[in-house]
XYZ file of C-alpha atoms in Angstrom:
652
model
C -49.670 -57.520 4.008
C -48.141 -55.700 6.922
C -50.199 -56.322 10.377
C -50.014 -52.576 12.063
C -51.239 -52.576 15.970
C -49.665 -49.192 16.756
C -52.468 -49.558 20.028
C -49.799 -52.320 21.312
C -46.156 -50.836 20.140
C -43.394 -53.472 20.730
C -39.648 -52.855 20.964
C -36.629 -55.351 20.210
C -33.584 -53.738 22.401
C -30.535 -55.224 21.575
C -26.944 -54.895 23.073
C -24.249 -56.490 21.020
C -23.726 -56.414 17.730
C -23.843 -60.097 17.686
C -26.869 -60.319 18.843
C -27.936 -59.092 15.726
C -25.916 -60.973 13.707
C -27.001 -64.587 15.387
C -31.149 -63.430 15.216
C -30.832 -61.520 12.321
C -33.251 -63.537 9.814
C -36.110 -63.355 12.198
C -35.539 -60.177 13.160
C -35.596 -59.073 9.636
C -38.951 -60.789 8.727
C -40.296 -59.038 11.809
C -39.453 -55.959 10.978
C -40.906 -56.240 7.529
C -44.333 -57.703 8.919
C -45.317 -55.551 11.394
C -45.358 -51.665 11.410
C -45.580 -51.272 15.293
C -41.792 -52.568 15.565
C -39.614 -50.947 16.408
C -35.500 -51.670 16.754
C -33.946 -49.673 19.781
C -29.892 -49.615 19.628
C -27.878 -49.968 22.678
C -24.424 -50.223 21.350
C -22.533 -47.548 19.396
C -21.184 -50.293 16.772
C -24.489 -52.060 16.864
C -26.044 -48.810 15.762
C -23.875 -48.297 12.861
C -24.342 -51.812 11.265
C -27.780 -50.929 11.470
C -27.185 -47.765 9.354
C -24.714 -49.415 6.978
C -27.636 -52.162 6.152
C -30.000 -48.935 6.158
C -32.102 -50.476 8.962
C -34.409 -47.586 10.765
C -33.881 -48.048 14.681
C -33.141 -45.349 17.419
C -29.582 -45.501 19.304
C -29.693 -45.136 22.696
C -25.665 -45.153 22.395
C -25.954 -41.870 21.319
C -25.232 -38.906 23.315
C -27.571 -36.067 24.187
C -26.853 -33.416 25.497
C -30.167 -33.545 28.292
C -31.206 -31.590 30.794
C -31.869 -34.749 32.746
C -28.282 -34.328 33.133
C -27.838 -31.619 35.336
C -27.115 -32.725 38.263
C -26.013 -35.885 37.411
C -22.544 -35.655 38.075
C -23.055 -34.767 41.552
C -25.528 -37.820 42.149
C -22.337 -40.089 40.456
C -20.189 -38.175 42.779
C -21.940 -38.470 45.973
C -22.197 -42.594 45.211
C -18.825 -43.258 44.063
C -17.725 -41.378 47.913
C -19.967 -43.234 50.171
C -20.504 -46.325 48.592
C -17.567 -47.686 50.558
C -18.967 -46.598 53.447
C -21.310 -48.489 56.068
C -24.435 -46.311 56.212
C -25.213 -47.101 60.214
C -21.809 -46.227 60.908
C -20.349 -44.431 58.645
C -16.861 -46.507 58.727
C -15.171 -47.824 55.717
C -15.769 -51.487 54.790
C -11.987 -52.205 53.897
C -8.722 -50.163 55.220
C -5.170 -51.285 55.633
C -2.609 -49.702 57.400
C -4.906 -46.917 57.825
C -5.212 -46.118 54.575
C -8.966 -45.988 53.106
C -9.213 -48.860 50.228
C -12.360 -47.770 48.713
C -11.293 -43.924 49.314
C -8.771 -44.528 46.182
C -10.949 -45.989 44.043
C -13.475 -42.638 43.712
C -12.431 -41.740 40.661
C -12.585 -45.611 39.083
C -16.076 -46.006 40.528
C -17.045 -42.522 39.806
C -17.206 -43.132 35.814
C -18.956 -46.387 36.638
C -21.679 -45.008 38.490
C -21.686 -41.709 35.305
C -22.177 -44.381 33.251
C -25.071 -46.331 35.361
C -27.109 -43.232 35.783
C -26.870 -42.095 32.018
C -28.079 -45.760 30.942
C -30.903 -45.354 33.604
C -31.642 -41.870 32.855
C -31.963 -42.177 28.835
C -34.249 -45.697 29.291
C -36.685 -43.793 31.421
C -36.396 -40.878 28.875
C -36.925 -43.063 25.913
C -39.626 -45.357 27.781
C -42.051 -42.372 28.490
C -41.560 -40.872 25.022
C -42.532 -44.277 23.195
C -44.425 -45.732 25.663
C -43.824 -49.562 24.554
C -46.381 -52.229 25.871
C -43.775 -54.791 25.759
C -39.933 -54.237 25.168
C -38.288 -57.372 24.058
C -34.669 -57.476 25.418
C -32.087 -59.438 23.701
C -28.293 -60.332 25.533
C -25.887 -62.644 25.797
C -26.687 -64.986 27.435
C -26.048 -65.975 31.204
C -22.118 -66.584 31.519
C -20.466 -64.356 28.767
C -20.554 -61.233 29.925
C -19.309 -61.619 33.768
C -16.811 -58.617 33.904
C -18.597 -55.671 34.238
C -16.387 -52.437 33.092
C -17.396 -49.402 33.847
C -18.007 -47.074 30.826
C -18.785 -50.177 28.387
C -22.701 -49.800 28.065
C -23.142 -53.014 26.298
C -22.228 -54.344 29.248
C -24.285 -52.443 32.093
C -26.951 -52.703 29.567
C -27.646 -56.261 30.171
C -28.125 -55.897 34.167
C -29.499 -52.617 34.768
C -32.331 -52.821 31.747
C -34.130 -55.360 33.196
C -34.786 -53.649 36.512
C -35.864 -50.618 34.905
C -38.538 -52.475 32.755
C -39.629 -54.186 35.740
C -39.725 -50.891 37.685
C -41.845 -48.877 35.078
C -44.124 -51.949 34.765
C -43.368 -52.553 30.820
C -43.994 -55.837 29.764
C -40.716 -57.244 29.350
C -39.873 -60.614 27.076
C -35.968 -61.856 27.820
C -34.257 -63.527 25.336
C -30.782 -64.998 25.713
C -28.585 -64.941 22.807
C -25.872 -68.128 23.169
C -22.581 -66.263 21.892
C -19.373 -68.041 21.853
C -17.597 -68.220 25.557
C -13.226 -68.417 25.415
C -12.517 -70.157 27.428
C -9.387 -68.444 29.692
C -8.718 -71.658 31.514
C -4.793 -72.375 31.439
C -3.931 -69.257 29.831
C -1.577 -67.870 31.969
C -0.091 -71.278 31.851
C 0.140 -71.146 28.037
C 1.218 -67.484 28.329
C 5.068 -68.374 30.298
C 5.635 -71.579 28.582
C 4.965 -70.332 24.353
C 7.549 -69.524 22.409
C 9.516 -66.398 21.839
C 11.624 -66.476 18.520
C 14.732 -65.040 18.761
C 17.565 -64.370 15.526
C 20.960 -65.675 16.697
C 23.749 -66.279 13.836
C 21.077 -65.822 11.406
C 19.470 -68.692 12.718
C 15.930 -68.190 14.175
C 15.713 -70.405 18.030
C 12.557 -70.342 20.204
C 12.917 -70.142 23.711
C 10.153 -70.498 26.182
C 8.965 -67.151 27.571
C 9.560 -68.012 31.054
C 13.114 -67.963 30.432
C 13.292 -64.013 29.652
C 10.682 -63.596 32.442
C 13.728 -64.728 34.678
C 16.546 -62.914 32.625
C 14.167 -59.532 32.937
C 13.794 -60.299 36.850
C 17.660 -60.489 37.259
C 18.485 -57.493 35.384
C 15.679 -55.709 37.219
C 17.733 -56.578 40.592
C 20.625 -55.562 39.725
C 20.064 -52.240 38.010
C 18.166 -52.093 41.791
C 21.296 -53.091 43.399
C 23.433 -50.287 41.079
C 19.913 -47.386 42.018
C 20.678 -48.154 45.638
C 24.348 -47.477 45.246
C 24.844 -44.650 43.276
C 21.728 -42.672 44.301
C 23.251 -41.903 47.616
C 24.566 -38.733 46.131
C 23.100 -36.244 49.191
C 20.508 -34.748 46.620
C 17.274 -34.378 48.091
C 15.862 -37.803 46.488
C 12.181 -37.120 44.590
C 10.125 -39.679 44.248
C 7.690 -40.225 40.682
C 4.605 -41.723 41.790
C 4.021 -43.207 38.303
C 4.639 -43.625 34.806
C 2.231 -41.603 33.239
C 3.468 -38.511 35.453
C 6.905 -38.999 33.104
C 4.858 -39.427 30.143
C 4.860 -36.937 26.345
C 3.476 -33.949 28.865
C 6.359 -34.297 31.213
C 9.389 -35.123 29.946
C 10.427 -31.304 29.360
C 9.994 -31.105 33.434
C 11.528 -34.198 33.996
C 14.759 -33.862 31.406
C 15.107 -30.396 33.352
C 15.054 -31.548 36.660
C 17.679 -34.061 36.312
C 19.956 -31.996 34.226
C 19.442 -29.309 37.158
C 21.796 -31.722 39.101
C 20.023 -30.475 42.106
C 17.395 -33.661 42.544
C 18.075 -37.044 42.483
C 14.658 -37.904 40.658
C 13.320 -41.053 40.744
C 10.144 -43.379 38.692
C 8.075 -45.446 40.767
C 7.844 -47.929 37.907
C 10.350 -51.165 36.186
C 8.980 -50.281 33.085
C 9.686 -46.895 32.781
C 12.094 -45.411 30.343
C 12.150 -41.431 30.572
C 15.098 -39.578 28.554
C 17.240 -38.152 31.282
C 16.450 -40.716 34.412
C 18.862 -43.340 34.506
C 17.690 -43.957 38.486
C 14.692 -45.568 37.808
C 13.613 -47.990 40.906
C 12.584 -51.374 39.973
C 9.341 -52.254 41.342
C 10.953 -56.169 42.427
C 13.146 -57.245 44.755
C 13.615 -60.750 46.331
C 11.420 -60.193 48.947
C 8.598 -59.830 46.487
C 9.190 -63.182 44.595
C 6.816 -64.014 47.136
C 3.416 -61.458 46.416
C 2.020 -63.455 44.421
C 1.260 -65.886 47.019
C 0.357 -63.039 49.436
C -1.847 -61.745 47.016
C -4.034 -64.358 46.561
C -4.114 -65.205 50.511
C -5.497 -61.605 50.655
C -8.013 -62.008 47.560
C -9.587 -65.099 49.838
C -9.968 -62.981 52.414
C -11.333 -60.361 50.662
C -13.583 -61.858 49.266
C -14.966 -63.705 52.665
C -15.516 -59.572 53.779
C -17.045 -58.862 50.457
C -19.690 -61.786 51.389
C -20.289 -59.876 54.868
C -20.156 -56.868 53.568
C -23.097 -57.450 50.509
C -26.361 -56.174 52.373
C -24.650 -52.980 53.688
C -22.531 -52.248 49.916
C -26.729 -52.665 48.758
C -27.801 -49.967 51.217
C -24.710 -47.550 50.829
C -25.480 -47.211 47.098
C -29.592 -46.806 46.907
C -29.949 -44.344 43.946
C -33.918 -43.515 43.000
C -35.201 -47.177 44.532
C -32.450 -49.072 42.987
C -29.907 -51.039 44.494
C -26.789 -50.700 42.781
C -24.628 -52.909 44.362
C -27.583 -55.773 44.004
C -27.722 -55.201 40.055
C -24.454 -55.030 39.793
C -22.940 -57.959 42.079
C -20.190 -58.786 40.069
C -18.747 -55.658 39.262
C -18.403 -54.856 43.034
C -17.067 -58.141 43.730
C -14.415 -57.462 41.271
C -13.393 -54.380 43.220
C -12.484 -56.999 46.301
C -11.350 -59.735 44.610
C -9.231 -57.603 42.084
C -8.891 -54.012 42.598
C -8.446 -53.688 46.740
C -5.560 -56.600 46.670
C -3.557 -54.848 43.781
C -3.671 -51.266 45.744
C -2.601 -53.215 48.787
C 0.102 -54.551 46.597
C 1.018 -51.449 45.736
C 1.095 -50.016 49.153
C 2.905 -52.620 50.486
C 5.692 -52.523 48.071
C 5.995 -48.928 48.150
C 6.497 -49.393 52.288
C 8.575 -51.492 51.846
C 11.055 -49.678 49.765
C 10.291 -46.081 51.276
C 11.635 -48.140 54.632
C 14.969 -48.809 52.642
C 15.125 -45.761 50.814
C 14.161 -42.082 52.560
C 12.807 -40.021 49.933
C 12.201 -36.438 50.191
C 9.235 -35.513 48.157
C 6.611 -37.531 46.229
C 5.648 -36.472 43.086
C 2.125 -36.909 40.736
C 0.589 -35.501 38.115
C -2.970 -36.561 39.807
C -3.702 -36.791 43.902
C -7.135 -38.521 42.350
C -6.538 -41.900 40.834
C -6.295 -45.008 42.560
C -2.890 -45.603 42.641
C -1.522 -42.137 43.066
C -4.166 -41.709 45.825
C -2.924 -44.696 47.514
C 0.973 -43.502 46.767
C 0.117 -40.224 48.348
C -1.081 -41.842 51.572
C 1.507 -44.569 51.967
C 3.795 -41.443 52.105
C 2.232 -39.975 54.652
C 2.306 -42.406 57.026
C 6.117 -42.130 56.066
C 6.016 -37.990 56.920
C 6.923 -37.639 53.303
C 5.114 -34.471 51.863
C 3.055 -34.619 48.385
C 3.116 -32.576 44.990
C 0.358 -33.080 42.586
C 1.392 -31.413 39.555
C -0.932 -30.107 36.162
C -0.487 -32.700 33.475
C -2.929 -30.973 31.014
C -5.506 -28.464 29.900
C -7.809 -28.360 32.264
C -11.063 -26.717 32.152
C -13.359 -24.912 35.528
C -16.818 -26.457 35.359
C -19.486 -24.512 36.420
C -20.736 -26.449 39.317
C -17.936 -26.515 41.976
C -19.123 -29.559 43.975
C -17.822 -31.666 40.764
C -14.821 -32.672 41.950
C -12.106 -34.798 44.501
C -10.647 -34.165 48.011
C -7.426 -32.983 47.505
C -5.081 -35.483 49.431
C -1.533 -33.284 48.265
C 0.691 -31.327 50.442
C 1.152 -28.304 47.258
C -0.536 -28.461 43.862
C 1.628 -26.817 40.963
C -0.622 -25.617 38.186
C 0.029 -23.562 35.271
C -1.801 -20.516 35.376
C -4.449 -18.429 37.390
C -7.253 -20.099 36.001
C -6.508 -23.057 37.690
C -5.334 -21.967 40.777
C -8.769 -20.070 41.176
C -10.604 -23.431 40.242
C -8.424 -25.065 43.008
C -9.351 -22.745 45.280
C -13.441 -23.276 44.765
C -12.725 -26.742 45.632
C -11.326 -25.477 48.929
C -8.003 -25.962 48.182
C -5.833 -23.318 50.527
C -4.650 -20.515 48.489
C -1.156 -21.117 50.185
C -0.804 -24.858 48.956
C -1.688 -23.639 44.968
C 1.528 -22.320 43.577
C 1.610 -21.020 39.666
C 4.662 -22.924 37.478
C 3.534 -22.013 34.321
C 2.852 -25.065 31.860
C 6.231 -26.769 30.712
C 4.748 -27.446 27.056
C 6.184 -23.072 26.457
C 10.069 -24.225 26.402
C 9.229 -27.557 24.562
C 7.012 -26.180 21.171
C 8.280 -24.073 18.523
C 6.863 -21.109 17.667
C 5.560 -21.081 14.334
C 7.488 -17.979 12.778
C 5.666 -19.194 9.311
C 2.754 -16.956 7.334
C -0.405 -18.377 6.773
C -0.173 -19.421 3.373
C -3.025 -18.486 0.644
C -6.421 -20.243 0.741
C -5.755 -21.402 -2.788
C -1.873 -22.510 -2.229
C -0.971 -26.487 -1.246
C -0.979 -26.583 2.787
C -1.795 -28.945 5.813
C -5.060 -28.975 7.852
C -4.931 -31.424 11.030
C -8.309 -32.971 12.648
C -7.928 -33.466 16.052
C -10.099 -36.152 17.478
C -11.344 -36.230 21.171
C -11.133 -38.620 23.287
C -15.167 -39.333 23.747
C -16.902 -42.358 24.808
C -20.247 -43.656 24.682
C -20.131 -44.462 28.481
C -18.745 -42.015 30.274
C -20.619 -39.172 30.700
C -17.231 -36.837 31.480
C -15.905 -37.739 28.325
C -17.701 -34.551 27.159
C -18.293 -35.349 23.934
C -19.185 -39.268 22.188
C -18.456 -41.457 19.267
C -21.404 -39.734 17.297
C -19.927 -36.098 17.838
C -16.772 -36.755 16.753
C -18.664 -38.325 13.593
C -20.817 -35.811 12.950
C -17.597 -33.407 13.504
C -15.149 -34.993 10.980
C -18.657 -35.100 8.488
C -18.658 -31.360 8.514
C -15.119 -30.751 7.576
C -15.356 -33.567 5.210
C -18.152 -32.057 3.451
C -15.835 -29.085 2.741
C -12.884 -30.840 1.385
C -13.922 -30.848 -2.203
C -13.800 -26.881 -2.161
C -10.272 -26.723 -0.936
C -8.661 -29.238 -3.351
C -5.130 -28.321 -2.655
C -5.529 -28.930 1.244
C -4.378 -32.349 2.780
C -6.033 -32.508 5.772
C -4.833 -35.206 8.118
C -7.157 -37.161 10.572
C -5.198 -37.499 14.056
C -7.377 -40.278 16.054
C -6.342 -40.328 19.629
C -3.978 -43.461 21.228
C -6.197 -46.321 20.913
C -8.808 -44.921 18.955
C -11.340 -47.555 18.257
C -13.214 -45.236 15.690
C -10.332 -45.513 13.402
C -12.298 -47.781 10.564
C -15.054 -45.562 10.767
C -12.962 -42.614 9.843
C -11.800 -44.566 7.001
C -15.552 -45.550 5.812
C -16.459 -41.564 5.907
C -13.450 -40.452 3.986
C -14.447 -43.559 1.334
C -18.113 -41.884 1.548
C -17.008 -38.384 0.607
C -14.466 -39.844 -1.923
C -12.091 -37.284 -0.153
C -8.332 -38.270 -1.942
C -6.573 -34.986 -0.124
C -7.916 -36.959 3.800
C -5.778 -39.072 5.310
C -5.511 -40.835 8.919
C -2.027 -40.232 10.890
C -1.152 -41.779 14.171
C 2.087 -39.603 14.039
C 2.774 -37.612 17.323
C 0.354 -34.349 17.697
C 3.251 -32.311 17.764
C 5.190 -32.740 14.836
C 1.459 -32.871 12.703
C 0.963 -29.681 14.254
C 4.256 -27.664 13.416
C 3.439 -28.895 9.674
C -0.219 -27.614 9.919
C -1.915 -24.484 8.940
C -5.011 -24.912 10.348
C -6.479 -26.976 13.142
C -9.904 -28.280 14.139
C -10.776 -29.441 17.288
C -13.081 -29.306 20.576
C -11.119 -30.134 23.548
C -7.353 -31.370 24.156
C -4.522 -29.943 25.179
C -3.340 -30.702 21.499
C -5.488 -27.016 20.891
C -3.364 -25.275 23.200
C -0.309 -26.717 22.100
C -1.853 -25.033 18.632
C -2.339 -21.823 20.140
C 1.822 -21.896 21.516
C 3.000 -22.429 18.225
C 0.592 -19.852 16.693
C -1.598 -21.675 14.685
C -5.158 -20.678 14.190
C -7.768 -23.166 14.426
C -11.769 -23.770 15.006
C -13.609 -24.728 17.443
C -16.684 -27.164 16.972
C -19.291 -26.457 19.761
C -22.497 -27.706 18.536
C -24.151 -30.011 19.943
C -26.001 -33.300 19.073
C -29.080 -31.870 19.229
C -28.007 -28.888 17.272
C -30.213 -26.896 19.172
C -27.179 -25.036 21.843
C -23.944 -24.803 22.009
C -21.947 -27.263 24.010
C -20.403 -24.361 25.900
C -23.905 -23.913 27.225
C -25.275 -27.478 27.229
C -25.632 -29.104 31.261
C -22.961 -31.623 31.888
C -20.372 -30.200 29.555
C -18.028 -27.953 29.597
C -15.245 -26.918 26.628
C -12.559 -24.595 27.013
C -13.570 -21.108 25.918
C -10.836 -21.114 22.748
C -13.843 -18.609 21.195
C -14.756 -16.647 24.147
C -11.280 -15.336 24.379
C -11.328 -15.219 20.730
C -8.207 -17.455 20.732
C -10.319 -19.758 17.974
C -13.235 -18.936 15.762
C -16.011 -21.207 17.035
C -18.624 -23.119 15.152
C -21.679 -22.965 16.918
C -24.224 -25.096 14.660
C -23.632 -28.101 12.583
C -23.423 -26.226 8.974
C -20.919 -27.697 6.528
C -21.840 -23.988 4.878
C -20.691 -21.852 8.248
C -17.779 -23.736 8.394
C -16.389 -23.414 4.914
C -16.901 -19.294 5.625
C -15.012 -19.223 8.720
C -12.384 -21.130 6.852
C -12.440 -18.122 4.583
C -12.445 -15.278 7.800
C -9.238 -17.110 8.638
C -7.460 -16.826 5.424
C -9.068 -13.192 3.698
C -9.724 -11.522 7.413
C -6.803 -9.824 8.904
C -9.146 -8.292 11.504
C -10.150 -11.664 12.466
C -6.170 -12.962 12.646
C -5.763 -9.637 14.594
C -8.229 -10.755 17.302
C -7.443 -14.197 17.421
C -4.196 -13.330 18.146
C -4.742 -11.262 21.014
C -6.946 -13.843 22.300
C -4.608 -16.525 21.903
C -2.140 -14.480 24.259
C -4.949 -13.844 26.118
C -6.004 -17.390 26.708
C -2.187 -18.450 27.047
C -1.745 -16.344 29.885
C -4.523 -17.102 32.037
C -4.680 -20.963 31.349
C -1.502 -21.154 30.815
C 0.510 -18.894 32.857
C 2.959 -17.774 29.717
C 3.732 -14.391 31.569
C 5.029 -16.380 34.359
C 8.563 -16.601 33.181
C 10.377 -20.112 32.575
C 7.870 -22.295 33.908
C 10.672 -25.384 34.170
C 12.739 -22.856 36.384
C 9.889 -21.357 38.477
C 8.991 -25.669 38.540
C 12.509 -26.319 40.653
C 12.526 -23.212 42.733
C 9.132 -24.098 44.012
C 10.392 -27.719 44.258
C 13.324 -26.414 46.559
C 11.055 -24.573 48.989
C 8.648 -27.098 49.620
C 11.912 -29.177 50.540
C 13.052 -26.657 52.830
C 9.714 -26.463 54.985
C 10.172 -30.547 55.397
């Protein structure tokens, strides 16, 4: 007989996945005996294993689109820029050289404190809706969890619920869940002396790693020693901040710029390998062997200032009575023992070669994240101006106070659009200079007809790159779920249509694409990790929500859709506080779906296929959209890229 006390609701909140797994048998016979139990999800996967064993619970994982949201981005904002800040004062906590430590790491600390606030803001939600007498919270354990990430809720979880039960006086119940702890004690050690096996003569010989550690250092030094001699050439020498600014987006720009044989470009990186840059500096020299003695010197020290510096990091990041810094200890501890001594690393090694080496220019695709931030102010100090360059589609959010100091000399963006975004942000009209967006001389135009709805052809599923912590990400796990679902449910009316699942680089979703295609018994689906470029010149039609993969789409002409519904189902996204999509259906450059309807999908399928009033439309919208967020009237943006590069030289 089930025992019902709805008068005295309790809820079992769990974290890990693991948790349920080790109290599982108990927490099965309790959720059998007694009706006012209820199961409240706080992990994406968690939630899921609950659904596979058909367990009723609510996930708190998922993401809603709330109007409790509104503002806050500008609340995560306004913490992650004064949190480094003493709040008598006003003077940063840590600084070398001049250079502002905990000014770099805004953007790193801004998704931590997204995350924070949505955990806080969807507990308090949830708490007032169900209104629990006791909430039984199960973690853990003390010790397992001592790295706090920021965007991983299943970690935050297990500091910040606590203080919210105890703030909204709910009877809370803790109960520590003793999950096996690795040990990483002598793992570095075991990490230089294992094995690497190597083929020689057909015979297979295992060397210890430590050996090719040394072999990689020595050929690092001298291609050094060859950079230092050739490079000389008198070319104005431009400097790559990073690795990721000569990643898949700029390579076109890149391959151009040395082929120009007007630069003499070069990639603040050893590990980077970019088609065209032979140049590349090697971040080690001699003098370095030392750092990483240096390094930890500085991490002591750093963390004796983190241990004066706790009571005033507690006041400079209050939020709504709680202490962030208090709840979160070890996460800001990290940030001095780990984060400050590798950007002072960075700094120093950048000095050091910028005192050897006189570049020109410096060149990023962001003036925002940590290291580029701190790359843009080392040059500085070395009179050495600073291009930030567009790396992808970017979107204008409503609310103009979302957003970064610039710290760039000139920002090269691709199209109007952006430049006017810039400019909202206070960004000097004279500094924003149009390029145009290199992807134009790189994609093929699709010169192709769209074949018949009933003929064999392609469709390609972009994924997004969502996450259940980060409230930016604009979209999580569950809508790219219930996204995939819809098109899914649609397959079996197309039979001759393959439609390929593109997850994006490290999707961890991947096995859960593979369980819904299973579900739908859907033989034409099939997951690709293939580059999005080559699935796209094979595609006929495209879904997707935001990436620049759409307007890659719209250069090589291929229609698409749009999803813009939202969780809820009850707006679209477009219109939804806290998110923001580009407007592929505004300019009619996509056909949008609006609400989640298997049903209105499969007929805007058919618009694109049967309407050539629709294909009309979405082309001029495409060319439309192109234009302004893309600047494709602007001529050849790699060209206009180089001239623009010249004159900045000239004014230094």
């Amino acid at each position: 007989m089930r025992e019902s006390k709805d008068s005295s609701k309790i809820v079992l909140a769990l974290s890990e996945i693991e948790t349920w797994n080790h109290f599982e048998p108990i927490l099965q016979k309790f959720c059998r005996e007694f009706s006012n139990l209820k199961i409240l999800s706080l992990n994406y996967f968690l939630s899921k294993h609950l659904e596979s064993k058909q367990i009723p619970h609510d996930n708190l994982a998922a993401k809603k689109m709330s109007r409790a949201y509104e503002h806050l981005n500008d609340d995560a904002q306004q913490l992650a820029q004064t949190w480094y800040k003493d709040p008598e004062n006003g003077t940063d906590f840590v600084t070398y050289k001049g250079l502002k430590l905990g000014y770099c790491l805004e953007l790193f600390v801004y998704h931590f404190f997204q995350a924070v606030l949505r955990i806080k803001t969807d507990l308090e939600e949830y708490l007032q809706r169900e209104a629990p007498e006791t909430v039984v919270f199960f973690n853990s354990g003390p010790g397992t969890n001592d790295s706090v990430e920021p965007g991983l809720e299943f970690n935050l979880f297990e500091k910040l619920v606590p203080e919210i039960l105890n703030q909204k006086e709910v009877n809370a119940i803790a109960v520590d869940c003793p999950l096996k702890v690795v040990s990483n004690q002598g793992k570095g050690l075991r990490k230089w002396c294992a094995g690497v096996p190597v083929m020689i003569a057909g015979m297979r010989l295992v060397f210890p790693r430590f050996v090719f550690s040394i072999l990689k250092l020595g050929y690092l030094l001298f291609r050094n020693i060859l950079t230092n001699l050739f490079c000389n050439t008198g070319k104005p020498k431009v400097l790559l901040a990073s690795a990721t600014s000569a990643s898949y987006l700029g390579q076109p720009l890149l391959k151009y710029l040395v082929e120009s044989d007007k630069f003499s470009i070069q990639v603040w990186n050893g590990e980077s390998r970019v088609h065209g840059v032979t140049n590349v500096i090697a971040d080690l020299s001699l003098k370095h062997l030392a750092k990483f003695f240096r390094k930890k010197s500085l991490r002591k020290r750093l963390l004796l200032q983190f241990e004066k510096d706790k009571e005033s990091l507690s006041n400079s990041t209050v939020f709504e009575g709680y202490s962030i810094a208090n709840i979160f200890l070890e996460f800001f501890k990290s940030l001095y023992a780990d984060y400050f001594p590798a950007l002072v690393e960075h700094a120093t090694t950048l000095d050091d070669w910028l005192k050897e080496n006189r570049a020109n220019l410096l060149l990023a695709h962001t003036d925002h994240a940590m290291f580029e931030r701190m790359s843009f102010g080392v040059a500085r100090n070395h009179e050495i101006p600073g291009i930030s360059f567009q790396h992808g589609l970017e979107v204008p959010v409503a609310n103009t106070k979302i957003g970064y100091p610039s710290v760039a000399e000139y920002h090269f963006v691709w199209g109007q659009v952006n430049k006017d975004f810039r400019m909202k942000r206070n960004v000097p009209a004279s500094q924003i200079i149009i390029t145009g967006c290199p992807l134009h001389t790189n994609i093929p135009s699709s010169q192709s007809e769209l074949a018949s709805m009933k003929s064999p052809g392609t469709w390609l599923f972009i994924c997004h790159s969502g996450g259940q912590g980060r409230v930016d990400n604009r979209l999580s796990f569950d809508d790219n779920e219930r996204m995939l679902r819809s098109v899914l449910k649609i397959m079996h009316h197309f039979p001759e249509k393959k439609l390929i699942i593109k997850p994006r680089f490290h999707d961890v979703q991947v096995r859960v694409y593979e369980a819904m295609i299973s579900e739908f018994n859907c033989s034409n689906a099939e997951i690709i990790m293939s580059p999005i470029d080559s699935l796209l010149i094979e595609c006929d039609l495209f879904f997707c929500v935001y990436s620049t993969a759409a307007l890659e789409g719209l250069l090589m002409d291929k229609p698409g859709i749009q999803f813009i519904f939202s969780m809820e189902g009850k707006e679209p996204l477009l219109k939804s506080s806290g998110t923001q999509l580009p407007p592929l259906g505004k300019y009619e450059a996509n056909l949008s779906l609006v609400k989640d309807d298997p049903q209105a999908l499969k007929q805007l399928i058919e618009r694109i296929y049967t309407s050539e009033t629709d294909r009309e439309k979405m082309e001029k919208g495409r060319k439309r959209f192109i234009n302004e967020f893309a600047g494709l009237n602007q001529g050849n943006p790699l060209m206009n890229f180089a001239s623009h590069l010249e004159s900045c030289l000239k004014k230094y």
